[in-house]
Amino acid sequence: GQPSVQQRRVRLVFTRTARNALPALDRAEGRLFFAGEHASLTPTWQQGALESAQRVLKQLLPGWPPNAR
């Protein structure tokens, strides 16, 4: 079914907060990297976890993915 008005409001506030926090999450803190659905613009979804994992891999392994064009 459709999300309720309250659910849409919570999602909107969370997304705005996440957008403000993402620049900090994009940077490593020494040897600590942040990845997971909570560190993406698609929180609570597997897609967000994959996107943030790819972001971290690109930071850890220059030239990753090997077949990128």
Coordinates of N, CA, C and O in Angstrom, one line a residue:
G1 N 0.8 -1.2 0.0 CA 0.0 0.0 0.0 C 0.8 1.3 0.0 O 2.1 1.2 0.1
Q2 N 0.2 2.3 -0.1 CA 0.8 3.6 -0.1 C 1.3 4.0 1.4 O 0.6 3.7 2.3
P3 N 2.5 4.7 1.5 CA 2.9 5.1 2.8 C 2.0 6.2 3.3 O 1.4 7.0 2.5
S4 N 1.8 6.3 4.6 CA 1.0 7.3 5.2 C 1.7 8.7 5.1 O 2.9 8.8 4.8
V5 N 0.9 9.7 5.4 CA 1.5 11.1 5.3 C 2.6 11.2 6.4 O 3.7 11.7 6.1
Q6 N 2.4 10.6 7.5 CA 3.5 10.6 8.6 C 4.7 9.9 8.1 O 5.8 10.4 8.3
Q7 N 4.6 8.7 7.5 CA 5.7 8.0 7.0 C 6.5 8.8 5.9 O 7.7 8.8 5.9
R8 N 5.7 9.5 5.1 CA 6.4 10.3 4.0 C 7.1 11.5 4.7 O 8.2 11.8 4.2
R9 N 6.6 12.1 5.7 CA 7.3 13.2 6.4 C 8.5 12.7 7.1 O 9.6 13.4 7.0
V10 N 8.5 11.6 7.7 CA 9.7 11.0 8.4 C 10.8 10.8 7.3 O 11.9 11.1 7.5
R11 N 10.4 10.2 6.2 CA 11.3 9.9 5.1 C 12.0 11.2 4.6 O 13.2 11.2 4.4
L12 N 11.2 12.2 4.4 CA 11.7 13.5 3.9 C 12.7 14.1 4.9 O 13.7 14.5 4.5
V13 N 12.3 14.1 6.2 CA 13.3 14.7 7.2 C 14.5 13.9 7.2 O 15.6 14.4 7.3
F14 N 14.4 12.5 7.2 CA 15.6 11.7 7.3 C 16.5 11.9 6.1 O 17.7 12.0 6.2
T15 N 15.9 12.0 4.9 CA 16.6 12.2 3.7 C 17.4 13.5 3.7 O 18.5 13.6 3.3
R16 N 16.7 14.6 4.2 CA 17.4 15.9 4.3 C 18.6 15.8 5.2 O 19.6 16.3 5.0
T17 N 18.4 15.2 6.4 CA 19.4 15.0 7.4 C 20.6 14.2 6.8 O 21.8 14.5 6.9
A18 N 20.3 13.1 6.1 CA 21.3 12.3 5.5 C 22.1 13.0 4.4 O 23.3 12.9 4.4
R19 N 21.4 13.9 3.6 CA 22.1 14.7 2.6 C 23.2 15.6 3.3 O 24.2 15.8 2.8
N20 N 22.8 16.1 4.4 CA 23.7 17.0 5.2 C 24.9 16.2 5.8 O 26.0 16.7 5.9
A21 N 24.6 15.0 6.2 CA 25.7 14.2 6.8 C 26.6 13.4 5.8 O 27.7 13.1 6.1
L22 N 26.1 13.2 4.6 CA 26.9 12.4 3.6 C 28.3 12.9 3.3 O 29.2 12.1 3.2
P23 N 28.5 14.2 3.2 CA 29.9 14.6 3.0 C 30.8 14.1 4.0 O 32.0 13.7 3.7
A24 N 30.4 14.1 5.3 CA 31.3 13.6 6.4 C 31.4 12.1 6.3 O 32.5 11.6 6.5
L25 N 30.4 11.4 5.9 CA 30.5 9.9 5.8 C 31.3 9.5 4.6 O 31.8 8.4 4.5
D26 N 31.4 10.4 3.6 CA 32.2 10.0 2.4 C 33.7 10.0 2.6 O 34.4 9.5 1.8
R27 N 34.1 10.7 3.7 CA 35.5 10.7 4.0 C 35.9 9.7 5.0 O 35.2 9.5 6.0
A28 N 37.1 9.1 4.8 CA 37.6 8.2 5.8 C 38.1 8.9 7.0 O 38.6 10.1 6.9
E29 N 38.0 8.3 8.2 CA 38.6 8.9 9.4 C 39.8 8.0 9.7 O 39.7 6.9 10.4
G30 N 40.9 8.4 9.2 CA 42.1 7.5 9.3 C 41.9 6.3 8.5 O 41.7 6.3 7.3
R31 N 41.9 5.1 9.2 CA 41.7 3.8 8.6 C 40.2 3.4 8.7 O 39.9 2.2 8.3
L32 N 39.4 4.2 9.1 CA 38.0 3.9 9.3 C 37.1 4.4 8.2 O 37.2 5.6 7.9
F33 N 36.4 3.5 7.5 CA 35.5 3.9 6.4 C 34.1 3.6 6.8 O 33.8 2.7 7.5
F34 N 33.2 4.4 6.3 CA 31.8 4.2 6.6 C 31.0 3.7 5.4 O 31.0 4.3 4.3
A35 N 30.4 2.5 5.6 CA 29.6 1.9 4.5 C 28.3 1.3 5.1 O 28.3 0.9 6.3
G36 N 27.3 1.1 4.3 CA 26.1 0.5 4.8 C 24.9 1.4 4.3 O 25.1 2.5 3.9
E37 N 23.7 0.8 4.4 CA 22.5 1.5 3.9 C 22.4 2.8 4.7 O 21.8 3.8 4.1
H38 N 22.8 2.9 5.9 CA 22.7 4.1 6.7 C 23.6 5.2 6.3 O 23.5 6.4 6.6
A39 N 24.6 4.9 5.4 CA 25.6 5.8 4.9 C 25.3 6.1 3.4 O 26.2 6.3 2.6
S40 N 24.0 6.2 3.1 CA 23.7 6.4 1.7 C 22.4 7.2 1.6 O 21.7 7.5 2.6
L41 N 22.1 7.7 0.4 CA 20.8 8.4 0.2 C 19.6 7.5 0.0 O 18.5 7.9 -0.1
T42 N 19.8 6.2 0.1 CA 18.7 5.2 0.0 C 18.8 4.3 1.3 O 19.1 3.2 1.2
P43 N 18.5 5.0 2.4 CA 18.5 4.2 3.7 C 17.4 3.2 3.8 O 16.4 3.3 3.1
T44 N 17.7 2.1 4.5 CA 16.8 1.0 4.7 C 16.6 0.1 3.5 O 15.8 -0.7 3.5
W45 N 17.4 0.3 2.5 CA 17.3 -0.5 1.3 C 18.7 -1.1 1.0 O 19.7 -0.5 1.2
Q46 N 18.7 -2.3 0.4 CA 19.9 -3.0 0.1 C 20.7 -2.2 -1.0 O 21.9 -2.2 -1.0
Q47 N 20.0 -1.5 -1.8 CA 20.6 -0.6 -2.8 C 21.5 0.4 -2.2 O 22.6 0.6 -2.7
G48 N 21.1 1.0 -1.1 CA 21.9 1.9 -0.4 C 23.2 1.3 0.1 O 24.3 1.9 0.1
A49 N 23.1 0.1 0.7 CA 24.3 -0.6 1.2 C 25.3 -0.9 0.0 O 26.5 -0.7 0.2
L50 N 24.7 -1.3 -1.1 CA 25.6 -1.6 -2.3 C 26.3 -0.3 -2.8 O 27.5 -0.3 -3.1
E51 N 25.5 0.8 -2.8 CA 26.1 2.1 -3.3 C 27.2 2.5 -2.4 O 28.3 3.0 -2.8
S52 N 27.0 2.5 -1.1 CA 28.0 2.9 -0.2 C 29.2 2.0 -0.2 O 30.4 2.4 0.0
A53 N 29.0 0.7 -0.3 CA 30.1 -0.3 -0.4 C 31.0 0.0 -1.7 O 32.2 0.0 -1.6
Q54 N 30.4 0.3 -2.8 CA 31.1 0.7 -4.0 C 31.9 2.0 -3.8 O 33.1 2.1 -4.2
R55 N 31.3 2.9 -3.1 CA 32.0 4.2 -2.8 C 33.3 3.9 -2.0 O 34.4 4.4 -2.3
V56 N 33.2 3.1 -0.9 CA 34.3 2.8 -0.1 C 35.4 2.0 -0.9 O 36.6 2.3 -0.8
L57 N 34.9 1.0 -1.7 CA 35.9 0.3 -2.5 C 36.7 1.2 -3.4 O 37.9 1.0 -3.6
K58 N 36.0 2.2 -4.0 CA 36.7 3.1 -4.9 C 37.8 3.9 -4.1 O 38.8 4.3 -4.6
Q59 N 37.5 4.2 -2.8 CA 38.5 4.9 -2.0 C 39.6 4.0 -1.6 O 40.8 4.5 -1.6
L60 N 39.4 2.8 -1.3 CA 40.4 1.8 -0.9 C 41.2 1.3 -2.1 O 42.4 1.0 -1.9
L61 N 40.6 1.1 -3.2 CA 41.3 0.5 -4.3 C 41.2 1.4 -5.6 O 40.3 1.3 -6.4
P62 N 42.2 2.3 -5.7 CA 42.2 3.2 -6.9 C 42.1 2.3 -8.2 O 42.8 1.3 -8.3
G63 N 41.3 2.8 -9.1 CA 41.1 2.0 -10.3 C 40.1 1.0 -10.3 O 39.8 0.3 -11.2
W64 N 39.4 0.9 -9.1 CA 38.3 -0.1 -9.0 C 37.0 0.5 -9.5 O 36.8 1.7 -9.3
P65 N 36.2 -0.1 -10.2 CA 36.3 -1.5 -10.7 C 37.2 -1.6 -11.9 O 37.4 -0.7 -12.6
P66 N 37.8 -2.8 -12.0 CA 38.8 -2.9 -13.1 C 38.3 -2.8 -14.5 O 39.1 -2.3 -15.4
N67 N 37.0 -3.0 -14.8 CA 36.5 -2.9 -16.1 C 35.7 -1.7 -16.3 O 34.9 -1.6 -17.3
A68 N 35.9 -0.7 -15.5 CA 35.1 0.6 -15.6 C 35.5 1.3 -16.9 O 36.6 1.3 -17.3
R69 N 34.5 1.9 -17.5 CA 34.8 2.6 -18.7 C 34.4 4.0 -18.6 O 33.6 4.4 -17.9

